[in-house]
Amino acid sequence: MKKFLALLLSLALMATLLVGCGGGEKETGKTGDTKKVEDTKKDDTKKDDAKKDDTKEPANSKTVKVGITIYKFDDNFMTLYREELERYFKEELSNDEVTYEVTVVDGKNDQAEQTNQIQTFIADKYDVIIANLVQSSAASTVVNLCKDADIPVIFINREPTAEDLDLWDKVAYVGADARQSGTMQGEIIYDLENHGDLNGDGKVSYVMVIGDPENVDAQYRTEFSIKALTDKGIEVEELVAQRGDWDQAKGQEIVAAALTQYGDQIEVVFCNNDAMALGARQAIEAADRKVGENIYLVGVDALEEVVSYVKSGDITGTVLNDHIGQAHTAADVAVKAVNGEQLEKNYTVDYVKVTK
Ligand code: GAL
Protein backbone atom coordinates (compact mmCIF):
# COMPACT_ATOMS: atom_id res chain seq x y z
CA MET A 1 0.00 0.00 0.00
CA LYS A 2 2.84 2.31 0.97
CA LYS A 3 4.61 1.46 -2.29
CA PHE A 4 1.41 2.16 -4.24
CA LEU A 5 1.00 5.52 -2.52
CA ALA A 6 4.65 6.40 -3.21
CA LEU A 7 4.15 5.48 -6.91
CA LEU A 8 1.02 7.65 -7.11
CA LEU A 9 2.87 10.56 -5.53
CA SER A 10 5.83 10.31 -7.91
CA LEU A 11 3.45 10.07 -10.91
CA ALA A 12 1.65 13.18 -9.70
CA LEU A 13 5.00 14.92 -9.28
CA MET A 14 6.06 14.00 -12.84
CA ALA A 15 2.76 15.25 -14.21
CA THR A 16 3.21 18.57 -12.39
CA LEU A 17 6.72 18.90 -13.73
CA LEU A 18 5.57 18.20 -17.30
CA VAL A 19 2.84 20.83 -17.18
CA GLY A 20 5.19 23.21 -15.37
CA CYS A 21 7.84 23.12 -18.08
CA GLY A 22 5.24 24.40 -20.55
CA GLY A 23 6.33 22.36 -23.57
CA GLY A 24 3.47 19.95 -23.07
CA GLU A 25 1.69 19.97 -26.44
CA LYS A 26 3.91 17.61 -28.37
CA GLU A 27 4.82 15.46 -25.45
CA THR A 28 1.30 14.80 -24.34
CA GLY A 29 -0.23 14.85 -27.79
CA LYS A 30 -3.58 15.49 -26.15
CA THR A 31 -5.77 18.08 -27.87
CA GLY A 32 -7.15 19.18 -24.54
CA ASP A 33 -3.71 20.12 -23.26
CA THR A 34 -2.76 21.82 -26.56
CA LYS A 35 -5.86 24.01 -26.31
CA LYS A 36 -4.92 25.09 -22.86
CA VAL A 37 -1.43 26.04 -23.98
CA GLU A 38 -2.85 28.01 -26.90
CA ASP A 39 -5.26 29.75 -24.58
CA THR A 40 -2.36 30.72 -22.39
CA LYS A 41 -0.57 32.12 -25.45
CA LYS A 42 -3.65 34.09 -26.44
CA ASP A 43 -3.84 35.49 -22.94
CA ASP A 44 -0.21 36.54 -23.18
CA THR A 45 -0.92 38.30 -26.49
CA LYS A 46 -3.84 40.06 -24.87
CA LYS A 47 -1.53 41.23 -22.13
CA ASP A 48 0.90 42.52 -24.77
CA ASP A 49 -1.93 44.40 -26.49
CA ALA A 50 -2.97 45.89 -23.20
CA LYS A 51 0.61 46.99 -22.68
CA LYS A 52 0.59 48.62 -26.11
CA ASP A 53 -2.61 50.48 -25.27
CA ASP A 54 -1.10 51.77 -22.06
CA THR A 55 2.06 53.11 -23.64
CA LYS A 56 0.58 54.07 -27.06
CA GLU A 57 3.54 52.41 -28.75
CA PRO A 58 2.91 52.51 -32.50
CA ALA A 59 4.86 49.23 -32.85
CA ASN A 60 3.05 47.65 -35.80
CA SER A 61 1.33 50.81 -36.95
CA LYS A 62 1.14 51.84 -40.59
CA THR A 63 2.75 55.15 -41.50
CA VAL A 64 0.96 57.56 -43.81
CA LYS A 65 3.11 60.37 -45.19
CA VAL A 66 1.26 63.68 -45.54
CA GLY A 67 2.94 66.51 -47.46
CA ILE A 68 1.57 69.98 -46.80
CA THR A 69 2.64 73.15 -48.58
CA ILE A 70 1.40 76.56 -47.42
CA TYR A 71 1.55 79.57 -49.78
CA LYS A 72 3.68 81.41 -47.24
CA PHE A 73 4.32 80.92 -43.52
CA ASP A 74 4.25 84.65 -42.88
CA ASP A 75 0.43 84.97 -42.90
CA ASN A 76 -1.50 85.25 -39.61
CA PHE A 77 -4.54 83.25 -40.66
CA MET A 78 -2.65 80.50 -42.50
CA THR A 79 -0.34 80.11 -39.50
CA LEU A 80 -3.29 79.29 -37.24
CA TYR A 81 -4.62 76.97 -39.96
CA ARG A 82 -1.39 75.02 -40.50
CA GLU A 83 -0.70 74.65 -36.79
CA GLU A 84 -4.16 73.17 -36.24
CA LEU A 85 -3.78 70.90 -39.28
CA GLU A 86 -0.52 69.48 -37.97
CA ARG A 87 -1.83 69.11 -34.43
CA TYR A 88 -5.01 67.35 -35.58
CA PHE A 89 -3.11 64.80 -37.72
CA LYS A 90 -0.64 64.05 -34.94
CA GLU A 91 -2.80 64.23 -31.84
CA GLU A 92 -6.26 63.27 -33.01
CA LEU A 93 -5.96 61.13 -36.13
CA SER A 94 -2.80 59.13 -35.33
CA ASN A 95 -3.43 56.02 -33.24
CA ASP A 96 -2.06 52.49 -32.68
CA GLU A 97 -2.94 51.43 -36.21
CA VAL A 98 -1.85 54.44 -38.21
CA THR A 99 0.68 57.19 -37.69
CA TYR A 100 0.40 60.33 -39.81
CA GLU A 101 3.86 61.62 -40.54
CA VAL A 102 3.30 65.25 -41.44
CA THR A 103 5.74 67.49 -43.30
CA VAL A 104 4.77 71.15 -43.68
CA VAL A 105 6.76 73.39 -46.02
CA ASP A 106 6.77 77.13 -46.72
CA GLY A 107 5.90 78.05 -50.32
CA LYS A 108 7.48 81.48 -49.67
CA ASN A 109 4.90 83.09 -51.93
CA ASP A 110 6.76 81.69 -54.94
CA GLN A 111 4.85 79.31 -57.23
CA ALA A 112 7.98 77.86 -58.87
CA GLU A 113 9.39 77.02 -55.45
CA GLN A 114 6.08 75.49 -54.36
CA THR A 115 5.79 73.36 -57.51
CA ASN A 116 9.29 72.03 -56.73
CA GLN A 117 8.19 71.17 -53.21
CA ILE A 118 5.25 69.22 -54.60
CA GLN A 119 7.58 67.38 -56.99
CA THR A 120 9.79 66.48 -54.04
CA PHE A 121 6.78 65.11 -52.13
CA ILE A 122 5.99 63.02 -55.20
CA ALA A 123 9.57 61.76 -55.59
CA ASP A 124 9.60 60.86 -51.87
CA LYS A 125 6.41 58.84 -52.34
CA TYR A 126 4.12 60.76 -50.01
CA ASP A 127 0.67 59.20 -49.64
CA VAL A 128 -1.32 62.43 -49.97
CA ILE A 129 -0.59 66.12 -50.61
CA ILE A 130 -2.43 69.11 -49.12
CA ALA A 131 -1.76 72.27 -51.09
CA ASN A 132 -2.48 75.92 -50.28
CA LEU A 133 -1.36 77.21 -53.66
CA VAL A 134 0.60 80.41 -54.16
CA GLN A 135 -1.33 80.88 -57.41
CA SER A 136 -4.63 79.10 -57.92
CA SER A 137 -3.84 79.10 -61.64
CA ALA A 138 -1.12 76.49 -60.96
CA ALA A 139 -3.80 73.96 -59.95
CA SER A 140 -3.97 72.16 -63.31
CA THR A 141 -0.18 71.61 -63.38
CA VAL A 142 -0.27 70.31 -59.82
CA VAL A 143 -3.22 68.00 -60.49
CA ASN A 144 -1.47 66.52 -63.53
CA LEU A 145 1.77 65.91 -61.60
CA CYS A 146 -0.16 64.18 -58.80
CA LYS A 147 -2.32 62.22 -61.22
CA ASP A 148 0.75 60.82 -63.02
CA ALA A 149 2.11 59.64 -59.66
CA ASP A 150 -1.32 58.52 -58.38
CA ILE A 151 -1.05 60.67 -55.24
CA PRO A 152 -4.30 62.37 -54.18
CA VAL A 153 -4.19 66.15 -53.74
CA ILE A 154 -6.43 68.25 -51.51
CA PHE A 155 -6.42 71.99 -52.21
CA ILE A 156 -7.15 74.29 -49.29
CA ASN A 157 -7.90 78.01 -48.80
CA ARG A 158 -7.33 79.12 -52.41
CA GLU A 159 -10.02 77.72 -54.62
CA PRO A 160 -9.10 76.26 -58.01
CA THR A 161 -11.56 76.40 -60.91
CA ALA A 162 -14.24 73.73 -61.34
CA GLU A 163 -12.45 72.54 -64.51
CA ASP A 164 -9.22 71.98 -62.55
CA LEU A 165 -11.10 69.99 -59.91
CA ASP A 166 -12.67 67.90 -62.67
CA LEU A 167 -9.27 66.81 -64.04
CA TRP A 168 -9.10 63.80 -61.70
CA ASP A 169 -11.28 62.06 -59.12
CA LYS A 170 -8.61 62.10 -56.41
CA VAL A 171 -8.73 65.90 -56.15
CA ALA A 172 -10.89 68.00 -53.81
CA TYR A 173 -11.12 71.53 -52.47
CA VAL A 174 -11.69 72.40 -48.81
CA GLY A 175 -12.49 76.02 -48.04
CA ALA A 176 -15.17 78.51 -47.25
CA ASP A 177 -17.43 80.38 -49.66
CA ALA A 178 -15.88 83.85 -49.73
CA ARG A 179 -19.12 85.33 -51.09
CA GLN A 180 -20.63 84.61 -47.69
CA SER A 181 -17.86 86.48 -45.83
CA GLY A 182 -18.17 89.52 -48.12
CA THR A 183 -21.95 89.56 -47.71
CA MET A 184 -21.58 89.40 -43.92
CA GLN A 185 -19.16 92.36 -43.93
CA GLY A 186 -21.70 94.40 -45.90
CA GLU A 187 -24.49 93.30 -43.53
CA ILE A 188 -22.49 94.40 -40.48
CA ILE A 189 -22.41 97.91 -41.97
CA TYR A 190 -26.04 97.80 -43.16
CA ASP A 191 -27.19 96.76 -39.68
CA LEU A 192 -25.82 99.99 -38.16
CA GLU A 193 -28.50 102.56 -37.45
CA ASN A 194 -27.23 104.89 -40.21
CA HIS A 195 -26.34 101.95 -42.56
CA GLY A 196 -22.78 103.34 -42.68
CA ASP A 197 -23.77 106.83 -43.86
CA LEU A 198 -22.10 108.75 -41.04
CA ASN A 199 -22.29 112.22 -42.60
CA GLY A 200 -25.86 111.83 -43.83
CA ASP A 201 -25.10 112.71 -47.46
CA GLY A 202 -27.14 109.75 -48.73
CA LYS A 203 -24.23 107.53 -49.70
CA VAL A 204 -21.60 105.34 -48.05
CA SER A 205 -18.09 106.47 -49.02
CA TYR A 206 -15.55 103.73 -48.50
CA VAL A 207 -11.99 102.49 -48.78
CA MET A 208 -11.45 98.89 -49.89
CA VAL A 209 -8.22 97.17 -48.83
CA ILE A 210 -7.85 94.17 -51.13
CA GLY A 211 -5.95 90.95 -50.26
CA ASP A 212 -4.47 89.73 -53.49
CA PRO A 213 -6.49 90.21 -56.68
CA GLU A 214 -5.72 86.74 -58.06
CA ASN A 215 -7.30 85.12 -55.03
CA VAL A 216 -11.05 84.41 -55.19
CA ASP A 217 -11.37 85.21 -51.47
CA ALA A 218 -10.22 88.75 -52.25
CA GLN A 219 -12.37 89.04 -55.37
CA TYR A 220 -15.54 87.83 -53.69
CA ARG A 221 -15.07 89.77 -50.45
CA THR A 222 -14.48 92.96 -52.43
CA GLU A 223 -17.54 92.40 -54.59
CA PHE A 224 -20.03 90.95 -52.12
CA SER A 225 -19.39 93.35 -49.23
CA ILE A 226 -20.54 96.20 -51.47
CA LYS A 227 -23.27 94.15 -53.15
CA ALA A 228 -24.84 93.49 -49.72
CA LEU A 229 -25.31 97.26 -49.39
CA THR A 230 -26.41 98.07 -52.94
CA ASP A 231 -28.85 95.11 -52.94
CA LYS A 232 -30.58 96.87 -50.03
CA GLY A 233 -30.76 100.11 -51.98
CA ILE A 234 -27.82 101.87 -50.35
CA GLU A 235 -25.82 104.21 -52.57
CA VAL A 236 -22.05 103.77 -52.38
CA GLU A 237 -18.95 105.66 -53.45
CA GLU A 238 -15.55 104.01 -53.75
CA LEU A 239 -12.76 106.42 -52.76
CA VAL A 240 -9.79 104.04 -52.77
CA ALA A 241 -9.41 100.34 -53.66
CA GLN A 242 -5.90 99.04 -53.25
CA ARG A 243 -4.01 95.81 -52.93
CA GLY A 244 -2.56 95.06 -49.46
CA ASP A 245 -1.50 91.41 -49.93
CA TRP A 246 -3.25 90.31 -46.71
CA ASP A 247 -0.52 92.15 -44.83
CA GLN A 248 -0.87 94.34 -41.72
CA ALA A 249 1.89 96.85 -42.60
CA LYS A 250 0.46 97.33 -46.10
CA GLY A 251 -3.04 97.76 -44.66
CA GLN A 252 -1.74 100.50 -42.41
CA GLU A 253 0.06 102.30 -45.27
CA ILE A 254 -2.96 102.19 -47.58
CA VAL A 255 -5.40 103.47 -44.96
CA ALA A 256 -2.98 106.14 -43.67
CA ALA A 257 -2.57 107.50 -47.22
CA ALA A 258 -6.33 107.35 -47.85
CA LEU A 259 -7.05 109.23 -44.61
CA THR A 260 -4.53 111.90 -45.56
CA GLN A 261 -6.10 112.27 -48.99
CA TYR A 262 -9.82 111.97 -48.19
CA GLY A 263 -10.04 112.75 -44.45
CA ASP A 264 -13.62 112.96 -43.16
CA GLN A 265 -15.08 111.81 -46.46
CA ILE A 266 -14.16 108.24 -45.52
CA GLU A 267 -17.01 106.58 -43.64
CA VAL A 268 -16.19 102.88 -43.92
CA VAL A 269 -12.96 100.93 -44.31
CA PHE A 270 -13.50 97.41 -45.66
CA CYS A 271 -10.49 95.09 -45.34
CA ASN A 272 -10.45 91.71 -47.05
CA ASN A 273 -8.86 90.24 -43.91
CA ASP A 274 -8.13 90.98 -40.26
CA ALA A 275 -4.36 91.43 -40.57
CA MET A 276 -4.99 94.42 -42.85
CA ALA A 277 -7.79 95.60 -40.53
CA LEU A 278 -5.27 95.65 -37.67
CA GLY A 279 -3.07 97.90 -39.80
CA ALA A 280 -6.08 100.06 -40.70
CA ARG A 281 -6.94 100.41 -37.00
CA GLN A 282 -3.43 101.76 -36.30
CA ALA A 283 -3.77 104.28 -39.13
CA ILE A 284 -7.23 105.34 -37.91
CA GLU A 285 -5.93 105.86 -34.39
CA ALA A 286 -2.89 107.81 -35.67
CA ALA A 287 -5.25 110.08 -37.65
CA ASP A 288 -7.25 110.77 -34.48
CA ARG A 289 -10.38 109.18 -35.79
CA LYS A 290 -12.60 107.02 -33.60
CA VAL A 291 -14.20 103.80 -34.82
CA GLY A 292 -17.91 103.75 -34.05
CA GLU A 293 -18.03 107.55 -33.78
CA ASN A 294 -16.70 108.98 -37.02
CA ILE A 295 -15.57 105.94 -39.05
CA TYR A 296 -16.36 102.21 -39.34
CA LEU A 297 -13.94 99.34 -39.91
CA VAL A 298 -14.56 95.68 -40.82
CA GLY A 299 -12.28 92.69 -41.47
CA VAL A 300 -12.49 88.91 -41.98
CA ASP A 301 -10.91 85.97 -40.07
CA ALA A 302 -11.74 86.77 -36.41
CA LEU A 303 -8.14 86.73 -35.23
CA GLU A 304 -8.06 86.83 -31.43
CA GLU A 305 -6.64 90.35 -31.39
CA VAL A 306 -9.35 91.63 -33.69
CA VAL A 307 -12.11 90.00 -31.64
CA SER A 308 -10.85 91.87 -28.58
CA TYR A 309 -10.92 95.13 -30.58
CA VAL A 310 -14.48 94.33 -31.64
CA LYS A 311 -15.36 93.87 -27.96
CA SER A 312 -13.79 97.21 -27.01
CA GLY A 313 -15.44 98.95 -29.98
CA ASP A 314 -12.17 99.74 -31.81
CA ILE A 315 -13.16 97.60 -34.80
CA THR A 316 -16.81 97.51 -35.94
CA GLY A 317 -16.92 93.83 -36.81
CA THR A 318 -15.28 90.83 -38.43
CA VAL A 319 -16.28 87.45 -39.82
CA LEU A 320 -15.03 84.17 -38.39
CA ASN A 321 -13.01 82.27 -40.97
CA ASP A 322 -13.13 78.91 -39.22
CA HIS A 323 -9.55 77.63 -39.48
CA ILE A 324 -10.28 74.81 -37.05
CA GLY A 325 -13.25 73.49 -39.02
CA GLN A 326 -11.35 73.86 -42.29
CA ALA A 327 -8.20 72.18 -40.93
CA HIS A 328 -10.17 69.21 -39.60
CA THR A 329 -12.16 68.83 -42.80
CA ALA A 330 -8.99 69.02 -44.92
CA ALA A 331 -7.32 66.30 -42.83
CA ASP A 332 -10.43 64.09 -42.82
CA VAL A 333 -10.75 64.41 -46.61
CA ALA A 334 -7.04 63.58 -47.02
CA VAL A 335 -7.57 60.42 -44.94
CA LYS A 336 -10.57 59.46 -47.10
CA ALA A 337 -8.43 59.93 -50.20
CA VAL A 338 -5.65 57.74 -48.77
CA ASN A 339 -8.24 55.06 -47.95
CA GLY A 340 -9.44 55.11 -51.55
CA GLU A 341 -12.86 56.53 -50.71
CA GLN A 342 -14.83 58.50 -53.28
CA LEU A 343 -14.30 62.25 -52.81
CA GLU A 344 -16.67 65.12 -53.35
CA LYS A 345 -15.27 68.07 -55.32
CA ASN A 346 -15.95 70.76 -52.72
CA TYR A 347 -16.13 70.74 -48.96
CA THR A 348 -17.17 74.08 -47.46
CA VAL A 349 -17.18 75.38 -43.92
CA ASP A 350 -19.47 78.28 -42.94
CA TYR A 351 -18.36 81.77 -41.95
CA VAL A 352 -19.85 83.40 -38.84
CA LYS A 353 -20.54 87.12 -38.32
CA VAL A 354 -18.74 88.68 -35.31
CA THR A 355 -19.97 91.96 -33.83
CA LYS A 356 -19.90 93.44 -30.36
C1 GAL B 1 -7.95 84.14 -46.55
C2 GAL B 1 -7.71 84.78 -45.21
C3 GAL B 1 -6.55 85.72 -45.31
C4 GAL B 1 -5.35 85.04 -45.91
C5 GAL B 1 -5.72 84.37 -47.21
C6 GAL B 1 -4.57 83.60 -47.79
O1 GAL B 1 -8.99 83.21 -46.45
O2 GAL B 1 -8.86 85.50 -44.85
O3 GAL B 1 -6.24 86.24 -44.05
O4 GAL B 1 -4.88 84.09 -45.01
O5 GAL B 1 -6.80 83.49 -46.98
O6 GAL B 1 -4.94 82.97 -48.98
XYZ file of C-alpha atoms and ligand atoms in Angstrom:
368
model
C 0.000 0.000 0.000
C 2.838 2.309 0.967
C 4.613 1.461 -2.292
C 1.408 2.162 -4.238
C 1.004 5.524 -2.516
C 4.652 6.405 -3.212
C 4.147 5.483 -6.906
C 1.019 7.646 -7.108
C 2.874 10.559 -5.527
C 5.833 10.313 -7.906
C 3.448 10.067 -10.910
C 1.648 13.182 -9.705
C 5.003 14.919 -9.281
C 6.058 13.999 -12.839
C 2.761 15.250 -14.212
C 3.210 18.573 -12.388
C 6.717 18.903 -13.734
C 5.575 18.197 -17.302
C 2.844 20.834 -17.181
C 5.191 23.208 -15.373
C 7.842 23.118 -18.083
C 5.237 24.402 -20.547
C 6.329 22.362 -23.569
C 3.472 19.948 -23.072
C 1.693 19.972 -26.441
C 3.905 17.613 -28.370
C 4.818 15.463 -25.455
C 1.295 14.797 -24.343
C -0.229 14.853 -27.794
C -3.584 15.495 -26.155
C -5.768 18.084 -27.873
C -7.147 19.179 -24.538
C -3.706 20.116 -23.264
C -2.762 21.822 -26.560
C -5.856 24.011 -26.314
C -4.915 25.091 -22.864
C -1.428 26.041 -23.984
C -2.850 28.005 -26.899
C -5.265 29.751 -24.581
C -2.356 30.718 -22.386
C -0.571 32.116 -25.452
C -3.646 34.093 -26.438
C -3.842 35.486 -22.935
C -0.206 36.545 -23.176
C -0.916 38.297 -26.487
C -3.840 40.060 -24.873
C -1.534 41.226 -22.135
C 0.899 42.518 -24.774
C -1.927 44.401 -26.490
C -2.973 45.886 -23.202
C 0.612 46.988 -22.681
C 0.594 48.619 -26.114
C -2.613 50.480 -25.268
C -1.102 51.772 -22.063
C 2.059 53.114 -23.641
C 0.580 54.073 -27.063
C 3.536 52.407 -28.751
C 2.914 52.509 -32.501
C 4.861 49.228 -32.851
C 3.047 47.650 -35.802
C 1.333 50.807 -36.949
C 1.140 51.835 -40.593
C 2.751 55.151 -41.497
C 0.962 57.562 -43.814
C 3.108 60.371 -45.191
C 1.261 63.680 -45.543
C 2.943 66.509 -47.455
C 1.566 69.984 -46.801
C 2.636 73.152 -48.578
C 1.399 76.563 -47.416
C 1.546 79.571 -49.782
C 3.675 81.413 -47.239
C 4.320 80.916 -43.525
C 4.249 84.655 -42.884
C 0.431 84.966 -42.905
C -1.504 85.254 -39.609
C -4.538 83.248 -40.657
C -2.654 80.501 -42.504
C -0.341 80.114 -39.502
C -3.286 79.285 -37.237
C -4.623 76.969 -39.956
C -1.395 75.024 -40.502
C -0.700 74.649 -36.785
C -4.156 73.174 -36.245
C -3.779 70.899 -39.282
C -0.519 69.477 -37.973
C -1.832 69.115 -34.427
C -5.009 67.352 -35.579
C -3.111 64.801 -37.715
C -0.641 64.046 -34.944
C -2.802 64.230 -31.842
C -6.257 63.268 -33.008
C -5.965 61.129 -36.131
C -2.803 59.129 -35.335
C -3.434 56.015 -33.240
C -2.063 52.491 -32.682
C -2.942 51.432 -36.212
C -1.854 54.442 -38.205
C 0.682 57.193 -37.687
C 0.396 60.327 -39.810
C 3.864 61.615 -40.538
C 3.304 65.248 -41.441
C 5.743 67.490 -43.298
C 4.769 71.155 -43.680
C 6.764 73.394 -46.020
C 6.769 77.134 -46.723
C 5.899 78.051 -50.320
C 7.479 81.476 -49.672
C 4.896 83.089 -51.931
C 6.755 81.686 -54.937
C 4.847 79.311 -57.232
C 7.984 77.861 -58.873
C 9.392 77.018 -55.454
C 6.085 75.490 -54.362
C 5.795 73.364 -57.512
C 9.289 72.028 -56.732
C 8.191 71.173 -53.210
C 5.255 69.218 -54.604
C 7.578 67.381 -56.992
C 9.790 66.475 -54.035
C 6.776 65.110 -52.128
C 5.987 63.018 -55.202
C 9.574 61.756 -55.587
C 9.598 60.864 -51.867
C 6.405 58.838 -52.343
C 4.122 60.756 -50.012
C 0.667 59.202 -49.645
C -1.317 62.433 -49.971
C -0.594 66.124 -50.610
C -2.434 69.107 -49.118
C -1.757 72.272 -51.089
C -2.481 75.918 -50.279
C -1.364 77.207 -53.656
C 0.601 80.408 -54.159
C -1.327 80.885 -57.408
C -4.629 79.097 -57.923
C -3.836 79.105 -61.640
C -1.117 76.486 -60.961
C -3.798 73.962 -59.947
C -3.972 72.155 -63.313
C -0.179 71.612 -63.380
C -0.268 70.313 -59.816
C -3.221 67.996 -60.489
C -1.474 66.524 -63.525
C 1.766 65.914 -61.598
C -0.165 64.183 -58.796
C -2.319 62.219 -61.215
C 0.751 60.817 -63.020
C 2.106 59.636 -59.663
C -1.321 58.519 -58.380
C -1.045 60.667 -55.240
C -4.300 62.370 -54.177
C -4.194 66.145 -53.739
C -6.429 68.253 -51.509
C -6.424 71.993 -52.211
C -7.145 74.292 -49.294
C -7.897 78.006 -48.805
C -7.326 79.122 -52.412
C -10.023 77.717 -54.617
C -9.103 76.256 -58.008
C -11.564 76.401 -60.909
C -14.241 73.726 -61.335
C -12.447 72.539 -64.515
C -9.222 71.983 -62.554
C -11.096 69.991 -59.907
C -12.672 67.901 -62.675
C -9.270 66.812 -64.039
C -9.104 63.801 -61.704
C -11.284 62.060 -59.125
C -8.606 62.105 -56.411
C -8.735 65.904 -56.148
C -10.886 68.000 -53.807
C -11.117 71.530 -52.472
C -11.695 72.397 -48.810
C -12.488 76.016 -48.036
C -15.170 78.508 -47.249
C -17.427 80.379 -49.661
C -15.877 83.848 -49.726
C -19.116 85.331 -51.088
C -20.625 84.608 -47.689
C -17.857 86.482 -45.833
C -18.169 89.521 -48.123
C -21.950 89.564 -47.709
C -21.576 89.401 -43.917
C -19.159 92.358 -43.931
C -21.703 94.401 -45.899
C -24.491 93.305 -43.533
C -22.495 94.398 -40.479
C -22.410 97.912 -41.968
C -26.039 97.802 -43.156
C -27.189 96.759 -39.679
C -25.817 99.992 -38.165
C -28.502 102.564 -37.448
C -27.235 104.894 -40.209
C -26.343 101.954 -42.560
C -22.784 103.339 -42.683
C -23.770 106.829 -43.862
C -22.104 108.754 -41.041
C -22.290 112.221 -42.599
C -25.865 111.830 -43.834
C -25.103 112.712 -47.462
C -27.135 109.751 -48.730
C -24.230 107.532 -49.701
C -21.603 105.337 -48.055
C -18.089 106.465 -49.022
C -15.555 103.731 -48.495
C -11.989 102.492 -48.781
C -11.454 98.890 -49.889
C -8.222 97.170 -48.834
C -7.851 94.169 -51.129
C -5.950 90.946 -50.264
C -4.466 89.729 -53.494
C -6.490 90.213 -56.679
C -5.723 86.740 -58.065
C -7.300 85.120 -55.026
C -11.046 84.415 -55.188
C -11.369 85.211 -51.473
C -10.222 88.748 -52.248
C -12.371 89.044 -55.369
C -15.542 87.830 -53.688
C -15.074 89.774 -50.452
C -14.478 92.960 -52.428
C -17.541 92.401 -54.591
C -20.031 90.951 -52.122
C -19.394 93.353 -49.227
C -20.539 96.202 -51.472
C -23.270 94.153 -53.152
C -24.841 93.493 -49.723
C -25.314 97.263 -49.391
C -26.409 98.072 -52.944
C -28.854 95.111 -52.936
C -30.577 96.866 -50.034
C -30.760 100.114 -51.981
C -27.818 101.873 -50.351
C -25.821 104.205 -52.573
C -22.055 103.770 -52.376
C -18.946 105.658 -53.451
C -15.546 104.011 -53.747
C -12.757 106.418 -52.759
C -9.795 104.038 -52.767
C -9.414 100.340 -53.658
C -5.900 99.042 -53.254
C -4.013 95.809 -52.928
C -2.556 95.065 -49.460
C -1.498 91.411 -49.932
C -3.250 90.309 -46.715
C -0.522 92.154 -44.829
C -0.866 94.338 -41.722
C 1.890 96.851 -42.595
C 0.457 97.335 -46.097
C -3.044 97.763 -44.660
C -1.738 100.499 -42.411
C 0.057 102.300 -45.269
C -2.956 102.194 -47.579
C -5.401 103.472 -44.965
C -2.982 106.142 -43.671
C -2.569 107.497 -47.221
C -6.331 107.346 -47.850
C -7.047 109.233 -44.606
C -4.534 111.903 -45.563
C -6.097 112.271 -48.995
C -9.818 111.974 -48.187
C -10.040 112.752 -44.450
C -13.621 112.960 -43.161
C -15.080 111.810 -46.457
C -14.157 108.236 -45.523
C -17.010 106.583 -43.642
C -16.194 102.879 -43.917
C -12.957 100.932 -44.315
C -13.495 97.412 -45.656
C -10.491 95.090 -45.338
C -10.451 91.708 -47.051
C -8.860 90.239 -43.912
C -8.129 90.977 -40.255
C -4.359 91.427 -40.567
C -4.993 94.417 -42.849
C -7.794 95.604 -40.525
C -5.270 95.648 -37.667
C -3.066 97.901 -39.803
C -6.075 100.062 -40.701
C -6.943 100.413 -37.000
C -3.432 101.758 -36.296
C -3.767 104.279 -39.130
C -7.229 105.340 -37.912
C -5.930 105.865 -34.387
C -2.891 107.805 -35.670
C -5.247 110.077 -37.652
C -7.246 110.771 -34.475
C -10.377 109.176 -35.795
C -12.604 107.018 -33.602
C -14.196 103.800 -34.820
C -17.907 103.747 -34.052
C -18.034 107.552 -33.779
C -16.703 108.975 -37.018
C -15.575 105.941 -39.047
C -16.357 102.209 -39.340
C -13.941 99.337 -39.910
C -14.556 95.680 -40.817
C -12.283 92.686 -41.466
C -12.494 88.909 -41.977
C -10.908 85.975 -40.068
C -11.742 86.771 -36.410
C -8.142 86.732 -35.233
C -8.061 86.831 -31.430
C -6.638 90.354 -31.386
C -9.355 91.633 -33.690
C -12.107 89.996 -31.645
C -10.852 91.870 -28.578
C -10.916 95.131 -30.583
C -14.481 94.328 -31.641
C -15.360 93.872 -27.959
C -13.788 97.205 -27.012
C -15.445 98.951 -29.976
C -12.171 99.736 -31.815
C -13.159 97.603 -34.801
C -16.811 97.511 -35.941
C -16.917 93.831 -36.806
C -15.278 90.833 -38.425
C -16.283 87.446 -39.824
C -15.034 84.172 -38.387
C -13.015 82.267 -40.972
C -13.132 78.914 -39.215
C -9.553 77.634 -39.481
C -10.279 74.812 -37.047
C -13.254 73.494 -39.025
C -11.348 73.857 -42.290
C -8.199 72.175 -40.934
C -10.173 69.209 -39.597
C -12.163 68.835 -42.801
C -8.990 69.022 -44.918
C -7.316 66.304 -42.834
C -10.431 64.091 -42.816
C -10.752 64.414 -46.605
C -7.038 63.584 -47.023
C -7.574 60.424 -44.945
C -10.569 59.464 -47.103
C -8.428 59.927 -50.202
C -5.649 57.736 -48.768
C -8.239 55.059 -47.949
C -9.436 55.109 -51.546
C -12.864 56.527 -50.706
C -14.831 58.501 -53.283
C -14.304 62.247 -52.809
C -16.666 65.122 -53.347
C -15.275 68.073 -55.316
C -15.946 70.762 -52.725
C -16.127 70.742 -48.959
C -17.168 74.080 -47.462
C -17.182 75.378 -43.923
C -19.473 78.284 -42.941
C -18.365 81.768 -41.954
C -19.851 83.403 -38.837
C -20.543 87.120 -38.316
C -18.737 88.677 -35.308
C -19.966 91.965 -33.826
C -19.900 93.436 -30.357
C -7.953 84.137 -46.551
C -7.712 84.783 -45.212
C -6.548 85.724 -45.310
C -5.347 85.036 -45.912
C -5.725 84.368 -47.207
C -4.569 83.602 -47.792
O -8.988 83.208 -46.451
O -8.859 85.498 -44.846
O -6.240 86.240 -44.045
O -4.879 84.093 -45.013
O -6.801 83.489 -46.983
O -4.943 82.974 -48.982
